[in-house]
Amino acid sequence: MKKVFSRPKSLKKTPFHYCPGCGHSLLHRIIGEVIDEMNLQEKIIGIPPAGCAVLAYFYFDIDMGEASHGRAAALATGMKRAQPDKVVFTYQGDGDIAAIGTAETIHAAARGENFTTIFVNNGVYGMTGGQMAPTTILGQITTTSPGGRNERRDGFPINLSEMLAVAKGSAYIERTAVNSPANILKTKKAIAKAFRVQLEGYGFSLVEVLSPCPTNWKMDTLESCKWIDEVMTTHFPLGVLKDITGDKKDAH
Amino acid sequence: MVSAPLHVRKLPLRCIVPKVLMRGNHVLAEAAIRAGCRFYFGYPITPQNEIPEYMSERLSKVDGGVFIQAESEVASIHMVIGASMAGGRVMTSSSGPGISLKQEGISFLSALELPAVIVNMSRGGPGLGNIAPSQSDYFQATRGGGHGDYRNIVLAPSSCQELANLTYEAFNLADQYRTPVIILGDGMLGQMMEPVELPPEVQIKKLPHKDWTLTGAKGRPSRFLRSLILDPFEEEEHNWKLMRKYERITKEEIRWETYFADDAKLMVVAFGIAARIAKGAIKRMRDEGQKVGLIRPISLWPFPYKAIKEITKKVRHFFVFEMNMGQMLEDVKLALEGNGEVHFYGRPGGIILTPLEISRVISSYYYQKRLG
Amino acid sequence: MIEIDLELCKDCKLCISVCPHRLIESCDRMNQKGYYPAIFVEKHLKKEGRKCTGCGLCAITCPEIAIEVYRA
């Protein structure tokens, strides 16, 4: 009997503190697998967000540097420009990247900063208890939109990845999800490709991952996975939004 | 059009260093480069625009130089954090409103114990204020400005030569103590032109190695830099660690200067450009026989409390002159511990008194107190 | 064959929902964290002949990396 699946080397053995069924846990493992397979553990630096994944440095066995809320793109800019031979990635939630961090994100993409952003989109502010986020859908109930997000009062959600695809400096943008094994594998491919895009110097790369937050959505894990399929993807369609590499083969 | 004189960039190391006539903002930028600064992230704001303009040209001509005009002062301070985490000598500059925007970043730099140099060429405030020089950011610089218990080294130059020397030193202090250093200048210092002797170029490869940087976990265990410490006992210990560092800095890095202090009956206390003006006034008054002296704090934090207190052994009257509504005044009062009388004269909003004008104010107080 | 670390499991039931041979069920005893973990029940189903093929879908979908997969 051969072991064909085990914990990635680049993750520490610490059990995750995330809620049952949380997308962060899955994403951490996926990123760990990619780091292992592409042999990046010694040259990669991650920038965790403010949010549930703020403690990412307790899980990833790589160099990591904390950013204040929303500023990861600016930190990554400084860090990557200071050592262009390293792989730098930010790991940000929807509030971090599309509310307080919108300017930094858009400008990093416009400047074509050569780092990778992993955008974890769960449509709420998870860490602080489930408030409305820039990606909360119209009608979605959150603690600051108790009657459902209202067009008049709250305006529309933001499709940040589509906006970033317009920026001339962005090289590769894809939206995936982690609500099924098939999507998990697609997410892994996308992240590997994003790191490859960075290694080859094409410019700004971003993978937006639709991620379940069963606790704040007030659903169980299986319902939250279904909700992503049935509701979220109609507002945030999966697929490649931009790819200047023209590459069809796998990043590995 | 901005450019530094050509010969400034090619100064040979072993000859008699000539003086060059340069604008304050340019001096500061050139001194930073010579101190090994290779990363500058800034944003335009008057009266310091010459700094990013100079850096944008100069950094493109040195090995590994990185210049970014960021999308905001907020973005630029966080780029500073990123580059500092990677181990570089890094600087940003702004003026009052932009420094306000940077406060969260400065608190983070302090908590993360990251070296960086932050330049404030102060202007009239509060709010958008105006573009004339002032000293109204003293509180902001020395009292933290951002949230939490921390202190930043604050250096206050009062001439273009000091802009060169203190900026150069700031990078060494920042690296030595792993702490941000603030250069508190003002619009006048930034714009004025004086002959300066520029410091020699540092050899970057010979700078001490930093064993805490984020450079990829090759040949060593992975490490992380963070300021979130959820356990209160651990966070308390972290605060004590920072305080112990600040105590060391207070012991070693206080800087001040006195002028005509020996037989003074009235001591003027001023910093930066105000001290420069006061010196001119005091020279006038000495010519007329008035026994006035000056003590000029050069490090605003750590503040020379002891040096001022020492003076109270011989002098009872103090005249604090600032281009604000009374900020360093509070530190002077703390220093005096109730010994002596303090009079304050301040002009905010960017009013620049001439030495003659301030000498009249000081003289009238001098005679009013029957000191001569 | 798979091995589930019962102490890491948080009873999210994702593995249960993806196993094509329905070889994972919820345990009726709590683990240390207070969850009812998932358990691999292949050996209880010998007479039904349902066997693990090592497809790994359970491990791929497990957020806690609680499952290790072995293949012949």
XYZ file of C-alpha atoms in Angstrom:
696
model
C 0.000 0.000 0.000
C 1.470 3.323 -1.004
C 0.493 6.560 0.655
C -0.879 8.788 -2.081
C -2.210 11.695 -0.047
C -0.800 13.389 3.022
C -0.201 16.790 4.581
C 2.001 19.086 2.477
C 5.518 19.663 3.819
C 5.193 23.420 3.650
C 2.372 23.412 6.178
C 3.213 23.137 9.867
C 1.501 20.378 11.795
C -0.711 22.856 13.660
C -4.440 22.017 13.469
C -6.450 24.818 11.822
C -8.565 27.069 14.015
C -10.997 27.747 11.171
C -14.675 26.790 11.354
C -15.824 23.383 10.066
C -16.123 23.574 6.287
C -14.267 26.900 5.990
C -12.670 27.633 2.652
C -9.476 28.914 4.322
C -8.532 25.459 5.501
C -8.884 24.082 1.989
C -6.992 26.975 0.429
C -4.130 26.709 2.912
C -3.708 23.069 1.984
C -3.983 23.768 -1.730
C -1.335 26.484 -1.537
C 0.854 24.196 0.572
C 0.621 21.491 -2.083
C 1.535 23.938 -4.848
C 4.504 25.247 -2.867
C 5.692 21.666 -2.348
C 5.229 20.629 -5.952
C 6.855 23.732 -7.412
C 9.642 23.647 -4.812
C 9.037 27.193 -3.645
C 9.362 26.771 0.121
C 12.765 28.432 0.263
C 12.007 31.401 -1.911
C 8.407 32.279 -1.187
C 7.107 34.986 1.132
C 3.452 35.284 2.014
C 1.487 38.263 3.279
C -1.543 37.315 5.366
C -4.542 39.643 5.710
C -6.503 41.127 8.535
C -9.324 38.640 8.876
C -9.795 35.039 9.883
C -6.550 34.115 8.121
C -4.492 36.699 10.005
C -2.780 33.829 11.797
C -1.733 32.154 8.551
C 1.868 32.311 9.714
C 1.062 29.671 12.327
C 0.112 27.287 9.520
C 2.473 27.952 6.611
C 6.090 26.953 7.139
C 7.364 29.817 4.976
C 8.475 33.394 5.615
C 5.438 35.579 6.214
C 4.987 39.289 6.953
C 1.833 40.803 8.449
C 0.105 43.659 6.665
C -2.448 45.980 8.161
C -5.986 45.730 6.823
C -6.110 46.326 3.086
C -2.475 47.181 2.552
C -1.104 43.812 1.503
C -0.763 44.926 -2.129
C 1.427 47.848 -1.065
C 3.521 45.624 1.185
C 3.905 43.090 -1.584
C 4.959 45.868 -3.963
C 7.722 47.006 -1.617
C 8.778 43.479 -0.806
C 8.871 42.173 -4.371
C 10.647 45.239 -5.723
C 13.242 44.820 -2.993
C 13.904 41.169 -3.929
C 12.578 40.408 -7.397
C 14.007 36.884 -7.399
C 11.668 35.732 -4.636
C 8.025 34.702 -5.038
C 5.687 37.027 -3.149
C 1.999 36.399 -2.661
C -0.758 38.133 -0.764
C -3.690 36.263 0.723
C -6.642 38.577 1.168
C -10.342 38.499 1.953
C -13.015 40.425 0.101
C -13.039 43.372 2.537
C -9.258 43.526 2.616
C -8.944 43.651 -1.141
C -12.106 45.358 -2.365
C -13.040 47.772 0.399
C -10.180 49.284 2.337
C -7.563 47.908 -0.031
C -9.150 48.802 -3.357
C -6.705 51.560 -4.256
C -3.627 49.518 -3.425
C -4.937 46.508 -5.345
C -5.934 48.411 -8.463
C -2.690 50.346 -8.572
C -0.563 47.270 -8.048
C -2.365 45.652 -10.978
C -2.087 48.806 -13.074
C 1.625 49.047 -12.398
C 1.942 45.384 -13.306
C 3.582 44.552 -9.988
C 4.931 41.044 -10.363
C 3.353 39.349 -7.354
C 0.370 37.017 -6.943
C -2.789 37.751 -5.033
C -5.070 35.042 -3.675
C -8.456 36.674 -3.176
C -10.704 34.690 -0.832
C -14.268 35.743 -1.622
C -16.878 34.623 0.886
C -19.205 37.602 0.564
C -18.979 38.655 4.225
C -16.579 40.055 6.818
C -15.987 36.757 8.579
C -13.582 37.588 11.388
C -15.698 40.410 12.781
C -18.946 38.441 12.824
C -20.509 38.483 9.367
C -21.010 42.086 8.279
C -21.729 43.093 4.699
C -18.770 43.061 2.342
C -18.160 44.627 -1.058
C -18.993 41.243 -2.565
C -22.194 40.679 -0.617
C -24.942 39.975 -3.164
C -28.186 41.987 -3.405
C -30.699 40.427 -1.058
C -28.024 38.613 0.965
C -28.651 38.890 4.695
C -25.704 39.925 6.855
C -25.427 41.562 10.270
C -25.252 45.029 8.677
C -27.823 44.265 6.014
C -30.443 42.557 8.144
C -33.175 42.828 5.522
C -30.869 41.740 2.772
C -28.452 43.937 0.807
C -30.512 46.765 -0.607
C -29.723 48.486 -3.885
C -30.816 51.891 -2.626
C -29.107 51.877 0.738
C -26.106 49.691 0.092
C -25.467 49.872 -3.608
C -24.211 47.020 -5.752
C -21.514 44.435 -5.097
C -18.143 44.869 -6.748
C -16.731 42.478 -9.316
C -13.136 43.322 -8.577
C -11.560 40.635 -10.735
C -13.371 41.893 -13.819
C -12.155 45.421 -13.007
C -8.596 44.226 -12.573
C -8.704 42.398 -15.874
C -9.049 45.776 -17.547
C -5.787 47.005 -16.022
C -2.993 46.756 -18.554
C -0.526 45.502 -15.960
C -2.538 42.445 -14.965
C -1.345 39.279 -16.648
C -3.467 36.440 -15.335
C -6.788 36.571 -13.524
C -9.013 33.572 -12.845
C -11.988 32.944 -10.634
C -12.432 29.490 -9.107
C -14.168 27.969 -6.077
C -13.435 25.380 -3.413
C -16.894 23.915 -2.964
C -16.272 20.533 -4.601
C -13.301 18.255 -5.289
C -13.380 19.195 -8.967
C -13.292 22.911 -8.149
C -10.609 22.338 -5.536
C -8.405 20.765 -8.176
C -9.116 23.636 -10.586
C -8.173 26.122 -7.863
C -4.902 24.314 -7.346
C -4.144 24.493 -11.066
C -4.970 28.197 -11.116
C -2.714 28.996 -8.189
C 0.129 27.023 -9.695
C -0.341 28.907 -12.932
C -0.379 32.234 -11.089
C 2.943 31.420 -9.424
C 4.323 30.355 -12.793
C 3.174 33.675 -14.285
C 5.068 35.442 -11.507
C 8.202 33.353 -11.957
C 8.214 34.182 -15.638
C 7.758 37.878 -14.993
C 4.516 38.468 -16.861
C 3.047 40.880 -14.324
C 0.220 40.920 -11.785
C -1.620 37.632 -11.222
C -4.722 37.011 -9.163
C -6.862 33.998 -8.334
C -10.267 34.787 -6.841
C -11.617 31.818 -4.905
C -15.291 31.599 -3.981
C -15.111 30.219 -0.491
C -17.801 28.983 1.918
C -18.363 30.666 5.280
C -20.972 28.359 6.835
C -20.869 30.105 10.208
C -21.700 33.584 8.976
C -23.967 32.399 6.176
C -25.903 30.514 8.842
C -25.835 27.324 6.782
C -24.301 23.911 7.222
C -21.285 22.992 5.143
C -23.151 21.107 2.441
C -25.717 23.900 2.028
C -22.957 26.487 1.782
C -21.251 24.520 -0.981
C -24.558 24.370 -2.834
C -25.115 28.102 -2.338
C -21.849 28.856 -4.043
C -22.892 26.771 -7.042
C -26.443 28.014 -7.255
C -26.188 31.658 -6.242
C -22.676 33.021 -5.983
C -21.477 31.847 -9.351
C -24.318 33.650 -11.089
C -22.902 36.939 -9.803
C -19.262 35.892 -9.808
C -18.899 33.524 -12.766
C -16.056 31.027 -12.648
C -13.394 30.947 -15.309
C -10.360 32.710 -16.695
C -10.886 36.473 -16.900
C -7.512 37.343 -18.335
C -4.494 35.420 -19.508
C -1.813 37.106 -21.528
C 0.448 34.084 -21.525
C -1.570 32.183 -24.096
C -0.451 29.030 -22.354
C -2.661 25.995 -22.598
C -0.524 23.536 -20.716
C -0.466 22.896 -16.981
C 1.687 25.184 -14.893
C 3.439 22.269 -13.203
C 13.115 71.314 -13.736
C 14.923 69.435 -11.066
C 18.460 68.250 -11.130
C 21.347 68.191 -8.724
C 24.701 69.530 -9.858
C 26.526 66.794 -11.775
C 29.647 66.812 -9.679
C 27.580 65.992 -6.604
C 27.001 62.482 -7.839
C 30.599 61.649 -8.514
C 32.352 62.750 -5.364
C 35.622 60.831 -4.946
C 36.055 59.502 -1.475
C 39.549 60.592 -0.592
C 39.822 64.190 -1.620
C 39.003 67.331 0.275
C 35.253 67.298 0.166
C 34.071 70.485 -1.503
C 30.936 72.279 -0.443
C 28.057 72.440 -2.851
C 25.188 74.895 -2.925
C 22.034 72.803 -2.719
C 18.390 73.090 -1.815
C 17.401 71.495 1.481
C 15.083 68.885 -0.009
C 17.783 67.825 -2.455
C 20.381 67.670 0.306
C 18.164 65.363 2.312
C 17.575 63.086 -0.645
C 21.240 62.947 -1.627
C 22.295 62.250 1.949
C 19.793 59.398 2.097
C 21.262 57.791 -1.010
C 24.751 58.144 0.374
C 23.556 56.517 3.592
C 22.577 53.469 1.554
C 18.906 54.189 0.988
C 17.897 52.259 -2.121
C 14.118 52.242 -1.708
C 11.949 55.330 -1.756
C 8.168 55.323 -1.849
C 6.436 58.682 -1.754
C 3.637 60.867 -2.940
C 3.547 64.485 -4.039
C 2.725 67.116 -1.428
C 4.079 70.622 -1.116
C 6.616 71.596 0.258
C 8.563 68.354 -0.151
C 7.986 67.504 -3.810
C 11.647 67.962 -4.619
C 12.397 64.874 -2.555
C 10.436 62.354 -4.671
C 11.492 64.208 -7.820
C 15.175 63.954 -6.902
C 14.808 60.339 -5.801
C 13.053 59.389 -9.015
C 16.103 60.421 -10.970
C 18.839 59.484 -8.567
C 17.534 56.008 -7.740
C 17.349 55.098 -11.394
C 21.100 55.613 -11.534
C 22.181 53.454 -8.606
C 22.345 49.673 -8.451
C 19.177 48.180 -7.068
C 17.508 51.562 -6.625
C 13.722 51.421 -6.464
C 11.488 54.474 -6.737
C 7.709 54.331 -6.722
C 5.364 57.273 -6.683
C 2.600 55.449 -4.843
C -1.130 56.040 -5.207
C -1.348 57.608 -1.741
C 0.633 58.296 1.394
C -1.099 55.305 2.904
C 0.138 53.037 0.127
C 3.656 54.438 0.309
C 4.115 53.800 4.028
C 3.057 50.203 3.507
C 5.464 49.801 0.637
C 8.068 51.019 3.114
C 7.013 48.236 5.471
C 7.339 45.624 2.738
C 10.792 46.741 1.640
C 11.966 47.069 5.239
C 10.806 43.520 5.951
C 13.028 42.464 3.060
C 16.004 44.144 4.751
C 16.452 47.290 2.696
C 17.287 50.836 3.790
C 14.056 52.607 2.958
C 12.607 56.094 3.187
C 9.375 57.946 2.645
C 8.611 61.642 2.920
C 5.547 63.832 3.156
C 4.106 66.853 4.936
C 1.498 67.208 7.704
C -1.661 65.823 6.068
C 0.275 62.988 4.438
C 2.032 62.126 7.672
C -1.380 61.889 9.300
C -2.280 59.295 6.686
C 0.856 57.331 7.499
C 0.171 56.993 11.215
C -1.164 53.461 11.147
C 1.860 52.390 9.148
C 4.203 54.088 11.604
C 2.538 52.316 14.517
C 2.984 49.027 12.652
C 6.636 49.790 11.869
C 7.240 50.414 15.555
C 5.403 47.296 16.685
C 7.129 45.121 14.085
C 10.483 46.717 15.019
C 11.272 47.638 11.439
C 13.847 50.270 10.477
C 12.683 53.106 8.233
C 13.230 56.836 7.807
C 10.162 59.058 7.589
C 10.595 62.680 6.620
C 8.061 65.385 7.488
C 8.624 68.784 5.920
C 5.941 70.508 8.003
C 3.528 73.035 6.639
C 0.695 75.149 8.051
C -2.125 73.170 9.588
C -4.387 71.701 10.807
C -6.436 70.267 7.962
C -5.220 71.207 4.512
C -3.587 74.287 6.113
C -1.245 75.967 3.697
C 2.136 75.351 2.115
C 4.106 77.765 4.271
C 6.527 76.364 6.851
C 5.443 75.661 10.405
C 6.371 73.534 13.392
C 2.902 72.355 14.273
C 3.624 68.630 13.852
C 5.774 68.389 17.001
C 3.065 66.564 18.954
C 2.335 64.290 16.028
C 5.994 63.324 15.737
C 6.943 63.005 19.387
C 3.724 61.817 20.974
C 3.332 58.863 18.640
C 0.702 60.173 16.294
C -0.473 56.635 15.750
C -2.118 54.222 18.142
C -0.487 52.244 20.918
C 2.499 52.634 23.205
C 5.515 53.433 21.105
C 8.070 56.161 20.555
C 9.934 57.195 17.444
C 13.329 58.838 17.338
C 12.668 62.384 16.113
C 15.501 64.520 14.778
C 15.026 68.252 14.077
C 17.565 69.799 11.713
C 17.918 73.557 11.543
C 20.172 73.975 8.524
C 20.853 72.317 5.209
C 24.053 70.832 6.649
C 22.049 69.284 9.437
C 19.551 67.957 6.923
C 22.490 66.083 5.415
C 24.045 64.929 8.673
C 20.880 63.943 10.492
C 19.346 62.162 7.518
C 22.565 60.195 7.083
C 22.585 59.277 10.757
C 18.898 58.433 10.765
C 19.464 55.331 8.640
C 22.149 54.059 11.003
C 19.985 54.709 14.042
C 17.009 53.022 12.411
C 19.010 49.888 11.645
C 20.819 49.876 14.976
C 17.677 50.057 17.070
C 15.232 48.463 14.595
C 12.937 51.448 14.889
C 11.493 54.160 12.636
C 13.272 57.519 12.720
C 11.430 60.727 11.896
C 13.187 63.736 10.407
C 11.055 66.708 11.426
C 11.877 69.509 9.020
C 9.704 72.233 7.595
C 8.946 73.945 4.318
C 11.585 76.602 4.773
C 14.420 74.185 5.428
C 13.312 72.194 2.434
C 13.378 75.142 0.084
C 16.380 77.108 1.275
C 19.758 76.744 -0.382
C 23.002 76.637 1.560
C 26.503 75.326 0.961
C 26.817 71.825 2.387
C 29.452 69.163 2.747
C 27.853 65.928 1.668
C 28.645 62.758 3.623
C 30.601 59.905 2.025
C 28.835 57.031 0.302
C 28.183 54.010 2.459
C 29.284 50.613 1.154
C 26.058 48.671 1.218
C 27.764 45.289 1.248
C 29.614 46.288 4.396
C 26.477 47.171 6.336
C 25.764 44.859 9.285
C 23.759 41.766 8.384
C 20.135 41.660 9.506
C 19.141 38.273 10.883
C 15.419 38.911 11.098
C 14.425 39.738 7.521
C 11.932 37.928 5.278
C 14.018 36.671 2.399
C 12.721 33.165 1.852
C 13.428 30.283 4.242
C 16.564 28.986 2.541
C 19.044 27.224 4.796
C 17.162 28.351 7.870
C 13.795 27.829 9.563
C 10.931 29.965 8.285
C 10.145 33.111 10.240
C 7.351 35.628 10.386
C 6.956 39.259 11.363
C 3.719 40.259 12.983
C 2.300 42.696 15.477
C -0.895 40.814 16.376
C -0.276 39.263 19.797
C -3.559 37.962 21.117
C -2.387 36.687 24.483
C -2.381 39.698 26.853
C 0.637 38.441 28.806
C 2.654 38.075 25.619
C 1.513 41.462 24.351
C 2.484 43.029 27.658
C 5.935 41.482 27.398
C 6.251 42.812 23.853
C 5.416 46.292 25.101
C 8.037 45.973 27.831
C 10.556 44.871 25.237
C 9.847 48.002 23.218
C 10.079 50.157 26.351
C 13.462 48.690 27.260
C 14.659 49.611 23.791
C 13.341 53.138 24.185
C 15.181 53.408 27.506
C 18.416 52.440 25.768
C 17.783 55.058 23.098
C 17.036 57.669 25.759
C 20.356 56.911 27.418
C 22.438 57.061 24.254
C 20.826 59.275 21.645
C 19.814 62.601 23.179
C 21.178 65.490 21.135
C 21.079 69.212 21.778
C 23.125 72.374 21.295
C 23.593 75.514 23.351
C 24.456 78.996 22.084
C 25.739 81.782 24.327
C 24.498 79.788 27.303
C 27.294 80.371 29.833
C 26.286 83.694 31.301
C 22.732 83.907 30.044
C 20.026 85.400 32.212
C 17.278 84.416 29.792
C 17.347 81.135 27.871
C 15.504 80.858 24.642
C 14.349 77.325 23.828
C 13.636 76.619 20.169
C 14.112 73.879 17.592
C 14.525 73.639 13.843
C 14.028 76.746 11.764
C 12.777 78.737 14.751
C 16.103 78.113 16.485
C 17.892 79.348 13.395
C 15.931 82.577 13.497
C 16.420 82.842 17.267
C 20.194 82.551 16.868
C 20.147 85.579 14.603
C 18.087 87.437 17.169
C 20.363 86.439 20.050
C 23.453 87.591 18.182
C 21.805 90.980 17.775
C 20.851 91.128 21.434
C 24.331 90.111 22.575
C 25.737 92.935 20.499
C 23.554 95.240 22.556
C 24.669 93.711 25.818
C 21.648 91.591 26.630
C 22.559 88.311 28.263
C 20.389 85.921 26.286
C 21.259 82.363 25.331
C 19.687 79.477 23.469
C 19.284 75.788 24.041
C 18.283 73.947 20.900
C 17.024 70.376 21.180
C 18.169 68.423 18.123
C 16.570 65.131 19.177
C 12.949 65.952 19.991
C 12.546 62.410 21.123
C 14.429 61.554 23.246
C 14.068 65.103 24.542
C 16.928 66.694 26.479
C 14.993 67.079 29.721
C 18.102 66.791 31.918
C 20.078 69.319 29.922
C 17.323 71.894 30.312
C 16.876 71.116 33.997
C 20.623 71.620 34.485
C 20.280 75.151 33.171
C 17.792 76.019 35.923
C 20.741 75.960 38.336
C 21.870 79.253 36.835
C 18.886 80.606 34.897
C 15.352 81.298 36.048
C 13.789 82.681 32.891
C 12.960 80.705 29.792
C 11.504 81.920 26.539
C 10.043 79.249 24.301
C 9.732 80.281 20.684
C 7.978 77.955 18.225
C 6.147 78.289 14.959
C 3.026 76.691 16.447
C 0.605 77.236 19.325
C 2.766 75.716 22.026
C 3.888 72.124 21.601
C 7.531 71.776 22.586
C 6.493 74.217 25.312
C 4.960 71.300 27.205
C 8.215 69.333 27.144
C 10.097 72.401 28.371
C 7.674 72.762 31.278
C 8.119 69.073 32.073
C 11.880 69.542 32.002
C 11.799 72.508 34.360
C 9.791 70.591 36.977
C 8.428 73.873 38.233
C 11.811 75.582 38.518
C 11.769 78.890 36.717
C 9.362 80.892 34.634
C 8.421 80.018 31.116
C 7.169 82.523 28.606
C 5.826 81.336 25.279
C 5.771 83.131 21.963
C 4.341 81.281 19.003
C 3.340 82.095 15.443
C 1.404 79.399 13.617
C 0.132 79.255 10.075
C 3.426 79.682 8.305
C 4.399 83.130 9.536
C 8.176 83.399 9.457
C 9.543 86.052 11.724
C 12.822 87.728 10.915
C 15.589 87.693 13.522
C 14.995 91.406 14.037
C 11.312 90.928 14.720
C 11.781 88.115 17.218
C 14.654 89.946 18.860
C 12.268 92.797 19.630
C 9.809 90.383 21.276
C 12.514 88.691 23.325
C 14.095 92.017 24.276
C 10.859 93.432 25.483
C 10.334 90.361 27.671
C 13.941 90.595 28.844
C 13.481 94.164 30.026
C 10.017 93.470 31.354
C 11.554 90.869 33.637
C 14.257 93.378 34.600
C 17.041 91.078 33.518
C 19.238 93.843 32.162
C -7.694 2.548 2.119
C -7.891 5.734 4.139
C -6.951 6.791 7.652
C -8.900 9.544 9.358
C -7.340 11.475 12.249
C -10.391 11.642 14.502
C -8.987 14.458 16.604
C -8.549 16.763 13.604
C -12.038 16.144 12.216
C -14.624 18.889 12.725
C -17.647 16.956 11.465
C -18.170 19.089 8.371
C -19.448 15.984 6.573
C -17.898 16.968 3.246
C -16.034 13.663 2.978
C -19.218 11.760 3.702
C -20.951 13.580 0.871
C -18.266 12.919 -1.746
C -17.325 9.302 -1.139
C -18.639 7.423 -4.213
C -18.892 4.154 -2.263
C -20.406 5.642 0.879
C -17.642 4.284 3.078
C -17.549 7.187 5.560
C -20.074 7.847 8.307
C -20.404 10.023 11.389
C -19.145 8.474 14.594
C -21.476 8.504 17.583
C -18.696 9.317 20.025
C -17.273 12.825 20.458
C -13.623 13.679 19.956
C -11.659 15.966 22.319
C -12.897 19.101 20.592
C -16.532 18.133 20.959
C -17.157 17.098 17.354
C -18.604 13.791 16.154
C -15.854 12.871 13.719
C -16.138 10.987 10.457
C -15.044 7.358 10.488
C -14.045 4.960 7.740
C -16.459 2.031 7.844
C -15.137 -0.222 5.055
C -14.382 -3.060 7.401
C -17.954 -3.088 8.657
C -19.249 -3.536 5.117
C -17.283 -6.626 4.133
C -20.358 -8.590 3.167
C -21.686 -5.782 0.968
C -18.449 -5.858 -0.938
C -18.047 -2.058 -1.073
C -14.352 -1.330 -1.146
C -12.259 1.811 -1.103
C -10.612 2.445 -4.461
C -8.238 5.098 -3.165
C -9.820 7.782 -5.327
C -8.870 10.380 -2.743
C -11.957 12.547 -3.147
C -12.450 12.500 0.627
C -8.936 13.730 1.282
C -9.162 16.367 -1.415
C -12.332 17.770 0.102
C -11.311 17.535 3.764
C -10.498 21.026 5.046
C -8.602 19.761 8.083
C -6.151 17.507 6.192
C -7.434 14.787 8.494
C -7.418 12.041 5.879
C -4.497 10.104 4.454
C -5.080 7.880 1.468
C -3.334 4.603 0.613
C -3.493 2.799 -2.672
C -2.371 -0.689 -3.550
